[in-house]
GROMACS .gro file of C-alpha atoms in nm:
model
  385
    1UNK     CA    1   0.000   0.000   0.000
    2UNK     CA    2   0.129   0.343  -0.095
    3UNK     CA    3   0.179   0.588   0.191
    4UNK     CA    4   0.034   0.933   0.136
    5UNK     CA    5   0.141   1.105   0.459
    6UNK     CA    6   0.469   1.243   0.318
    7UNK     CA    7   0.536   1.460   0.013
    8UNK     CA    8   0.850   1.554  -0.184
    9UNK     CA    9   0.959   1.811   0.073
   10UNK     CA   10   0.948   1.553   0.350
   11UNK     CA   11   1.145   1.303   0.142
   12UNK     CA   12   1.408   1.564   0.056
   13UNK     CA   13   1.441   1.637   0.427
   14UNK     CA   14   1.472   1.264   0.490
   15UNK     CA   15   1.767   1.237   0.250
   16UNK     CA   16   1.943   1.531   0.415
   17UNK     CA   17   1.876   1.395   0.762
   18UNK     CA   18   1.995   1.044   0.674
   19UNK     CA   19   2.323   1.181   0.538
   20UNK     CA   20   2.366   1.394   0.852
   21UNK     CA   21   2.311   1.093   1.078
   22UNK     CA   22   2.560   0.882   0.886
   23UNK     CA   23   2.825   1.155   0.899
   24UNK     CA   24   2.774   1.316   1.239
   25UNK     CA   25   2.613   1.059   1.468
   26UNK     CA   26   2.681   0.696   1.371
   27UNK     CA   27   3.064   0.722   1.392
   28UNK     CA   28   3.055   0.858   1.749
   29UNK     CA   29   2.737   0.706   1.887
   30UNK     CA   30   2.916   0.439   2.091
   31UNK     CA   31   3.101   0.718   2.270
   32UNK     CA   32   2.773   0.891   2.352
   33UNK     CA   33   2.629   0.562   2.474
   34UNK     CA   34   2.924   0.504   2.707
   35UNK     CA   35   2.908   0.862   2.836
   36UNK     CA   36   2.534   0.843   2.898
   37UNK     CA   37   2.456   1.159   2.702
   38UNK     CA   38   2.513   1.339   2.375
   39UNK     CA   39   2.768   1.623   2.388
   40UNK     CA   40   2.626   1.974   2.429
   41UNK     CA   41   2.779   2.100   2.103
   42UNK     CA   42   2.580   1.841   1.906
   43UNK     CA   43   2.268   2.049   1.964
   44UNK     CA   44   2.429   2.341   1.782
   45UNK     CA   45   2.461   2.111   1.480
   46UNK     CA   46   2.094   2.022   1.499
   47UNK     CA   47   2.020   2.394   1.512
   48UNK     CA   48   2.229   2.454   1.201
   49UNK     CA   49   2.045   2.170   1.027
   50UNK     CA   50   1.716   2.346   1.100
   51UNK     CA   51   1.568   2.068   1.312
   52UNK     CA   52   1.468   2.299   1.598
   53UNK     CA   53   1.303   2.568   1.388
   54UNK     CA   54   1.070   2.373   1.161
   55UNK     CA   55   0.749   2.493   1.329
   56UNK     CA   56   0.887   2.816   1.479
   57UNK     CA   57   0.747   3.131   1.309
   58UNK     CA   58   0.977   3.286   1.050
   59UNK     CA   59   0.999   3.616   1.239
   60UNK     CA   60   1.189   3.432   1.513
   61UNK     CA   61   1.427   3.246   1.283
   62UNK     CA   62   1.224   2.934   1.206
   63UNK     CA   63   1.068   2.789   0.894
   64UNK     CA   64   0.712   2.859   1.007
   65UNK     CA   65   0.571   2.522   0.899
   66UNK     CA   66   0.258   2.421   1.089
   67UNK     CA   67   0.308   2.045   1.067
   68UNK     CA   68   0.441   1.748   1.266
   69UNK     CA   69   0.540   1.548   0.959
   70UNK     CA   70   0.903   1.655   0.964
   71UNK     CA   71   0.919   1.536   1.325
   72UNK     CA   72   0.775   1.206   1.205
   73UNK     CA   73   1.059   1.177   0.953
   74UNK     CA   74   1.308   1.235   1.235
   75UNK     CA   75   1.150   0.952   1.436
   76UNK     CA   76   1.179   0.715   1.141
   77UNK     CA   77   1.536   0.805   1.049
   78UNK     CA   78   1.680   0.796   1.399
   79UNK     CA   79   1.514   0.459   1.463
   80UNK     CA   80   1.635   0.327   1.128
   81UNK     CA   81   1.994   0.412   1.221
   82UNK     CA   82   1.959   0.276   1.574
   83UNK     CA   83   2.048   0.613   1.729
   84UNK     CA   84   1.890   0.903   1.917
   85UNK     CA   85   1.945   1.277   1.914
   86UNK     CA   86   2.023   1.285   2.285
   87UNK     CA   87   1.765   1.470   2.493
   88UNK     CA   88   1.669   1.707   2.214
   89UNK     CA   89   1.329   1.550   2.153
   90UNK     CA   90   1.178   1.718   2.458
   91UNK     CA   91   1.313   2.053   2.333
   92UNK     CA   92   1.085   2.046   2.028
   93UNK     CA   93   0.802   1.804   2.105
   94UNK     CA   94   0.730   1.908   2.465
   95UNK     CA   95   0.871   2.253   2.537
   96UNK     CA   96   0.801   2.433   2.209
   97UNK     CA   97   0.420   2.389   2.211
   98UNK     CA   98   0.403   2.566   2.549
   99UNK     CA   99   0.617   2.854   2.427
  100UNK     CA  100   0.407   2.895   2.112
  101UNK     CA  101   0.079   2.868   2.302
  102UNK     CA  102   0.153   3.069   2.616
  103UNK     CA  103   0.443   3.309   2.558
  104UNK     CA  104   0.374   3.677   2.498
  105UNK     CA  105   0.527   3.849   2.195
  106UNK     CA  106   0.795   3.993   2.423
  107UNK     CA  107   0.875   3.647   2.562
  108UNK     CA  108   0.888   3.490   2.217
  109UNK     CA  109   1.138   3.754   2.107
  110UNK     CA  110   1.358   3.657   2.402
  111UNK     CA  111   1.312   3.280   2.386
  112UNK     CA  112   1.267   3.160   2.030
  113UNK     CA  113   1.573   3.285   1.834
  114UNK     CA  114   1.810   3.102   2.071
  115UNK     CA  115   1.571   2.806   2.081
  116UNK     CA  116   1.606   2.767   1.704
  117UNK     CA  117   1.987   2.778   1.701
  118UNK     CA  118   2.031   2.545   1.997
  119UNK     CA  119   2.201   2.819   2.198
  120UNK     CA  120   1.934   2.764   2.463
  121UNK     CA  121   1.807   2.409   2.512
  122UNK     CA  122   1.474   2.367   2.688
  123UNK     CA  123   1.327   2.096   2.908
  124UNK     CA  124   1.005   2.068   3.107
  125UNK     CA  125   0.982   1.973   3.475
  126UNK     CA  126   0.652   1.825   3.589
  127UNK     CA  127   0.722   1.503   3.779
  128UNK     CA  128   0.828   1.510   4.143
  129UNK     CA  129   0.980   1.236   4.361
  130UNK     CA  130   0.646   1.176   4.532
  131UNK     CA  131   0.411   1.240   4.239
  132UNK     CA  132   0.419   1.054   3.908
  133UNK     CA  133   0.100   1.062   3.704
  134UNK     CA  134  -0.075   1.257   3.983
  135UNK     CA  135   0.044   1.605   3.883
  136UNK     CA  136  -0.221   1.766   4.101
  137UNK     CA  137  -0.024   1.639   4.400
  138UNK     CA  138   0.289   1.841   4.323
  139UNK     CA  139   0.457   2.016   4.618
  140UNK     CA  140   0.698   2.258   4.442
  141UNK     CA  141   0.592   2.616   4.520
  142UNK     CA  142   0.643   2.958   4.363
  143UNK     CA  143   0.551   3.246   4.591
  144UNK     CA  144   0.522   3.603   4.466
  145UNK     CA  145   0.764   3.842   4.637
  146UNK     CA  146   0.631   4.130   4.844
  147UNK     CA  147   0.741   4.384   4.584
  148UNK     CA  148   0.578   4.182   4.305
  149UNK     CA  149   0.889   4.166   4.087
  150UNK     CA  150   0.962   3.795   4.109
  151UNK     CA  151   0.850   3.456   4.235
  152UNK     CA  152   1.052   3.250   4.485
  153UNK     CA  153   1.072   2.889   4.370
  154UNK     CA  154   1.128   2.598   4.610
  155UNK     CA  155   1.099   2.224   4.556
  156UNK     CA  156   1.234   1.931   4.358
  157UNK     CA  157   1.167   1.750   4.032
  158UNK     CA  158   1.279   1.414   3.896
  159UNK     CA  159   1.292   1.219   3.566
  160UNK     CA  160   1.360   1.544   3.378
  161UNK     CA  161   1.468   1.452   3.025
  162UNK     CA  162   1.726   1.695   2.891
  163UNK     CA  163   1.774   1.824   3.243
  164UNK     CA  164   2.154   1.807   3.241
  165UNK     CA  165   2.210   2.020   2.931
  166UNK     CA  166   1.904   2.246   2.963
  167UNK     CA  167   1.951   2.622   2.966
  168UNK     CA  168   1.583   2.693   3.028
  169UNK     CA  169   1.331   2.469   3.201
  170UNK     CA  170   0.954   2.507   3.206
  171UNK     CA  171   0.884   2.438   3.573
  172UNK     CA  172   0.538   2.352   3.703
  173UNK     CA  173   0.485   2.488   4.054
  174UNK     CA  174   0.209   2.578   4.295
  175UNK     CA  175   0.127   2.946   4.319
  176UNK     CA  176  -0.186   2.877   4.525
  177UNK     CA  177  -0.320   2.595   4.739
  178UNK     CA  178  -0.565   2.345   4.588
  179UNK     CA  179  -0.931   2.395   4.673
  180UNK     CA  180  -1.174   2.143   4.816
  181UNK     CA  181  -1.359   2.142   4.483
  182UNK     CA  182  -1.051   2.129   4.259
  183UNK     CA  183  -0.718   1.989   4.377
  184UNK     CA  184  -0.570   2.083   4.036
  185UNK     CA  185  -0.619   2.454   4.105
  186UNK     CA  186  -0.315   2.669   4.180
  187UNK     CA  187  -0.051   2.533   3.938
  188UNK     CA  188   0.146   2.777   3.721
  189UNK     CA  189   0.421   2.745   3.461
  190UNK     CA  190   0.751   2.932   3.461
  191UNK     CA  191   1.045   2.959   3.221
  192UNK     CA  192   1.335   2.917   3.462
  193UNK     CA  193   1.696   3.001   3.376
  194UNK     CA  194   1.915   2.712   3.489
  195UNK     CA  195   2.195   2.952   3.580
  196UNK     CA  196   1.980   3.112   3.850
  197UNK     CA  197   2.114   3.112   4.205
  198UNK     CA  198   1.960   2.828   4.406
  199UNK     CA  199   1.893   2.615   4.097
  200UNK     CA  200   2.087   2.288   4.105
  201UNK     CA  201   2.111   1.966   3.907
  202UNK     CA  202   2.118   1.654   4.119
  203UNK     CA  203   2.195   1.307   3.992
  204UNK     CA  204   2.210   1.227   3.624
  205UNK     CA  205   1.985   0.924   3.644
  206UNK     CA  206   2.110   0.583   3.533
  207UNK     CA  207   1.833   0.455   3.306
  208UNK     CA  208   1.763   0.112   3.159
  209UNK     CA  209   1.734   0.259   2.810
  210UNK     CA  210   1.755   0.591   2.624
  211UNK     CA  211   2.116   0.600   2.740
  212UNK     CA  212   2.220   0.900   2.532
  213UNK     CA  213   1.929   1.109   2.657
  214UNK     CA  214   2.034   1.290   2.975
  215UNK     CA  215   1.775   1.262   3.252
  216UNK     CA  216   1.823   1.440   3.582
  217UNK     CA  217   1.692   1.536   3.922
  218UNK     CA  218   1.647   1.910   3.981
  219UNK     CA  219   1.628   2.111   4.301
  220UNK     CA  220   1.517   2.469   4.366
  221UNK     CA  221   1.612   2.658   4.682
  222UNK     CA  222   1.479   3.015   4.690
  223UNK     CA  223   1.525   3.053   4.314
  224UNK     CA  224   1.416   3.398   4.199
  225UNK     CA  225   1.207   3.385   3.882
  226UNK     CA  226   1.118   3.726   3.730
  227UNK     CA  227   0.744   3.781   3.683
  228UNK     CA  228   0.827   3.835   3.315
  229UNK     CA  229   0.897   3.460   3.293
  230UNK     CA  230   0.552   3.343   3.400
  231UNK     CA  231   0.404   3.148   3.108
  232UNK     CA  232   0.034   3.208   3.057
  233UNK     CA  233  -0.192   3.300   3.347
  234UNK     CA  234  -0.126   3.226   3.710
  235UNK     CA  235  -0.300   2.918   3.855
  236UNK     CA  236  -0.413   2.784   3.516
  237UNK     CA  237  -0.114   2.558   3.455
  238UNK     CA  238  -0.298   2.228   3.489
  239UNK     CA  239  -0.531   2.311   3.199
  240UNK     CA  240  -0.227   2.408   2.989
  241UNK     CA  241  -0.059   2.075   3.063
  242UNK     CA  242  -0.363   1.885   2.941
  243UNK     CA  243  -0.380   2.087   2.620
  244UNK     CA  244  -0.058   1.940   2.479
  245UNK     CA  245  -0.105   1.579   2.584
  246UNK     CA  246  -0.243   1.475   2.244
  247UNK     CA  247   0.071   1.588   2.057
  248UNK     CA  248   0.298   1.435   2.322
  249UNK     CA  249   0.121   1.100   2.297
  250UNK     CA  250   0.127   1.117   1.918
  251UNK     CA  251   0.505   1.156   1.936
  252UNK     CA  252   0.540   0.849   2.158
  253UNK     CA  253   0.308   0.649   1.932
  254UNK     CA  254   0.489   0.745   1.612
  255UNK     CA  255   0.828   0.688   1.770
  256UNK     CA  256   0.723   0.342   1.888
  257UNK     CA  257   0.599   0.248   1.541
  258UNK     CA  258   0.930   0.368   1.393
  259UNK     CA  259   1.121   0.154   1.642
  260UNK     CA  260   0.916  -0.153   1.550
  261UNK     CA  261   0.982  -0.092   1.182
  262UNK     CA  262   1.354  -0.058   1.251
  263UNK     CA  263   1.355  -0.380   1.455
  264UNK     CA  264   1.222  -0.577   1.158
  265UNK     CA  265   1.492  -0.421   0.941
  266UNK     CA  266   1.765  -0.517   1.187
  267UNK     CA  267   1.632  -0.871   1.227
  268UNK     CA  268   1.591  -0.928   0.855
  269UNK     CA  269   1.949  -0.820   0.790
  270UNK     CA  270   2.082  -1.035   1.074
  271UNK     CA  271   1.904  -1.360   0.978
  272UNK     CA  272   2.017  -1.325   0.618
  273UNK     CA  273   2.381  -1.298   0.727
  274UNK     CA  274   2.387  -1.538   1.025
  275UNK     CA  275   2.447  -1.906   0.941
  276UNK     CA  276   2.326  -2.194   1.160
  277UNK     CA  277   2.360  -2.564   1.073
  278UNK     CA  278   2.508  -2.465   0.740
  279UNK     CA  279   2.216  -2.244   0.638
  280UNK     CA  280   2.130  -1.878   0.680
  281UNK     CA  281   1.883  -1.834   0.967
  282UNK     CA  282   1.648  -1.671   0.716
  283UNK     CA  283   1.600  -2.007   0.540
  284UNK     CA  284   1.416  -2.165   0.833
  285UNK     CA  285   1.038  -2.160   0.822
  286UNK     CA  286   1.007  -2.031   1.178
  287UNK     CA  287   1.220  -1.730   1.089
  288UNK     CA  288   1.005  -1.649   0.789
  289UNK     CA  289   0.683  -1.686   0.987
  290UNK     CA  290   0.809  -1.472   1.275
  291UNK     CA  291   0.925  -1.189   1.051
  292UNK     CA  292   0.609  -1.208   0.841
  293UNK     CA  293   0.395  -1.175   1.155
  294UNK     CA  294   0.609  -0.884   1.275
  295UNK     CA  295   0.580  -0.709   0.937
  296UNK     CA  296   0.200  -0.742   0.948
  297UNK     CA  297   0.194  -0.576   1.290
  298UNK     CA  298   0.424  -0.298   1.172
  299UNK     CA  299   0.199  -0.237   0.872
  300UNK     CA  300  -0.099  -0.196   1.104
  301UNK     CA  301   0.095   0.035   1.339
  302UNK     CA  302   0.209   0.244   1.042
  303UNK     CA  303  -0.151   0.296   0.936
  304UNK     CA  304  -0.251   0.403   1.288
  305UNK     CA  305   0.052   0.632   1.324
  306UNK     CA  306  -0.006   0.794   0.984
  307UNK     CA  307  -0.376   0.850   1.054
  308UNK     CA  308  -0.292   1.011   1.388
  309UNK     CA  309  -0.035   1.234   1.217
  310UNK     CA  310  -0.289   1.361   0.966
  311UNK     CA  311  -0.544   1.422   1.242
  312UNK     CA  312  -0.288   1.609   1.455
  313UNK     CA  313  -0.187   1.835   1.168
  314UNK     CA  314  -0.554   1.908   1.101
  315UNK     CA  315  -0.612   1.994   1.468
  316UNK     CA  316  -0.855   1.706   1.499
  317UNK     CA  317  -0.669   1.449   1.710
  318UNK     CA  318  -0.882   1.396   2.020
  319UNK     CA  319  -0.742   1.288   2.358
  320UNK     CA  320  -0.904   0.946   2.320
  321UNK     CA  321  -0.768   0.899   1.968
  322UNK     CA  322  -0.418   0.997   2.083
  323UNK     CA  323  -0.447   0.753   2.373
  324UNK     CA  324  -0.560   0.478   2.135
  325UNK     CA  325  -0.271   0.542   1.898
  326UNK     CA  326  -0.021   0.542   2.183
  327UNK     CA  327  -0.162   0.225   2.336
  328UNK     CA  328  -0.170   0.035   2.006
  329UNK     CA  329   0.166   0.144   1.867
  330UNK     CA  330   0.357   0.097   2.191
  331UNK     CA  331   0.211  -0.248   2.249
  332UNK     CA  332   0.292  -0.349   1.890
  333UNK     CA  333   0.648  -0.222   1.930
  334UNK     CA  334   0.685  -0.420   2.252
  335UNK     CA  335   0.584  -0.744   2.082
  336UNK     CA  336   0.773  -0.689   1.758
  337UNK     CA  337   1.101  -0.580   1.913
  338UNK     CA  338   1.096  -0.874   2.155
  339UNK     CA  339   1.043  -1.122   1.871
  340UNK     CA  340   1.311  -0.960   1.657
  341UNK     CA  341   1.558  -0.977   1.945
  342UNK     CA  342   1.476  -1.349   1.983
  343UNK     CA  343   1.574  -1.404   1.621
  344UNK     CA  344   1.918  -1.263   1.702
  345UNK     CA  345   1.975  -1.532   1.964
  346UNK     CA  346   2.244  -1.452   2.220
  347UNK     CA  347   2.380  -1.168   2.012
  348UNK     CA  348   2.050  -0.987   2.054
  349UNK     CA  349   2.135  -0.944   2.421
  350UNK     CA  350   2.459  -0.763   2.346
  351UNK     CA  351   2.459  -0.384   2.345
  352UNK     CA  352   2.686  -0.376   2.041
  353UNK     CA  353   2.382  -0.479   1.837
  354UNK     CA  354   2.118  -0.209   1.780
  355UNK     CA  355   1.834  -0.450   1.857
  356UNK     CA  356   1.951  -0.476   2.220
  357UNK     CA  357   1.956  -0.100   2.264
  358UNK     CA  358   1.621  -0.073   2.090
  359UNK     CA  359   1.474  -0.329   2.328
  360UNK     CA  360   1.578  -0.120   2.630
  361UNK     CA  361   1.485   0.213   2.471
  362UNK     CA  362   1.138   0.095   2.378
  363UNK     CA  363   1.033  -0.018   2.726
  364UNK     CA  364   0.961   0.332   2.857
  365UNK     CA  365   0.708   0.400   2.580
  366UNK     CA  366   0.439   0.219   2.779
  367UNK     CA  367   0.518   0.427   3.087
  368UNK     CA  368   0.586   0.793   3.006
  369UNK     CA  369   0.331   1.026   2.859
  370UNK     CA  370   0.076   0.825   3.056
  371UNK     CA  371   0.100   0.451   3.119
  372UNK     CA  372  -0.083   0.194   2.906
  373UNK     CA  373  -0.327   0.155   3.192
  374UNK     CA  374  -0.404   0.527   3.187
  375UNK     CA  375  -0.454   0.507   2.808
  376UNK     CA  376  -0.707   0.228   2.853
  377UNK     CA  377  -0.891   0.436   3.114
  378UNK     CA  378  -0.913   0.734   2.874
  379UNK     CA  379  -1.038   0.514   2.589
  380UNK     CA  380  -1.293   0.338   2.808
  381UNK     CA  381  -1.425   0.672   2.933
  382UNK     CA  382  -1.462   0.793   2.574
  383UNK     CA  383  -1.660   0.476   2.502
  384UNK     CA  384  -1.903   0.571   2.778
  385UNK     CA  385  -1.785   0.295   3.009
   0.00000   0.00000   0.00000
C-alpha cells in the first residue's frame, strides 16, 4: 500500500537527515552511549540543520511550517539508524508547544531565536519524587515576592529529560493551594533560567534505556524567577498541561511504530547474514513466519501512526484517539522488538547490536506520557464505560 502522509519536501528532508546521521552521529554514537549523554555541542549542529526551527514562526528564525510530519521523519530516520538525538526530543516536542501557546510576543522575542539555534536548550519539569501521574499532587511552590517583581521557587523534580544540558526549564509549581472542589487549582508554569542562584542539578539518572538522553533530578532553593517569565496566566497551569497531551502521545506512538519498523529491518538483515547448521537463519520456516507476523503488525501500526499524524496536523486528534494510537503502537512495538531480538539469539542481548539498545529504549514508551493503563482508562471513558 502506498503511503500518502509524506510529500516531496518531507522526502528531501529525509535524505538530508539520513546523510547527517551517517556523517555526524553513527561514527561517534558508541562514545555517547558510554558517556550516557550526547555532547552539548551536538545540539548546535541540529540547530544549524534546521531541526529545531521547523514549526517556529519565520519572524523568530524558524521555517514557520505548521506540521508534525518533519518530526515524524526524524523519528523514522533515527530509529532506522539505531540512534537518538540525545535529549533534544523534549526541546521540540514538549517545550516548544508551550512557548508557542503561552508566551507573549515579548517572551517569544527573548526565547525563540536562541531556541532555534540550539544556543538555549529547553526541558520541562513536571514530575516530582512523590508524584508521578498525579500532577495535582505536586509540592513545588512559587511564591510572589512582596514587591511583586519575582517569584521565589522551592521544591524538587525528577525524571527530567534533557535536564543536564538544559539552559531553560519550564517548571510547574504551585502558586496557590488546591481547593476542596478542585485539587488541580493553583498550578502555574515558569520559564526558569538554569543559571539562577539556588537552581541545582542533582543526579544524572542511570536509566535502563535511552542511554544517550540525559535525565536528571532538579532542586530549587529560593530561586528567583522574574514575573516576566511566568508562562500564561497564574493558577491555570494544569489546563495548559492537558492541552498538549495529544501531541505528546502522538510523538510516543509514532516513535514506537518507527522503532518496531527498525527492529524488523535489523532482524531481517541479521538472519540473512547469520548461518546456523550450514544455512542462513532466514531459510528456516520459523524465521520467515516470525518476521512475516512482525511485518504485518508494523503495517498496522504504520496505518494508525499515519492516521494520527494527519489528524494532529488538522487539529482534529482527540485525547481518546491519541491515547488509542499510543496504546496500540507501543504495544505493537513491545511485541515486535521482543520477537526480533529473539531471532538474534544470544547476540541480541549484546549492546553492540542495535536491537539490544532498541529493546531497552522501547520499554519506557508504555510508561511515560501516561501509562498503558491510563490510556485504557481514557479510551474506556470515551466509550461511555
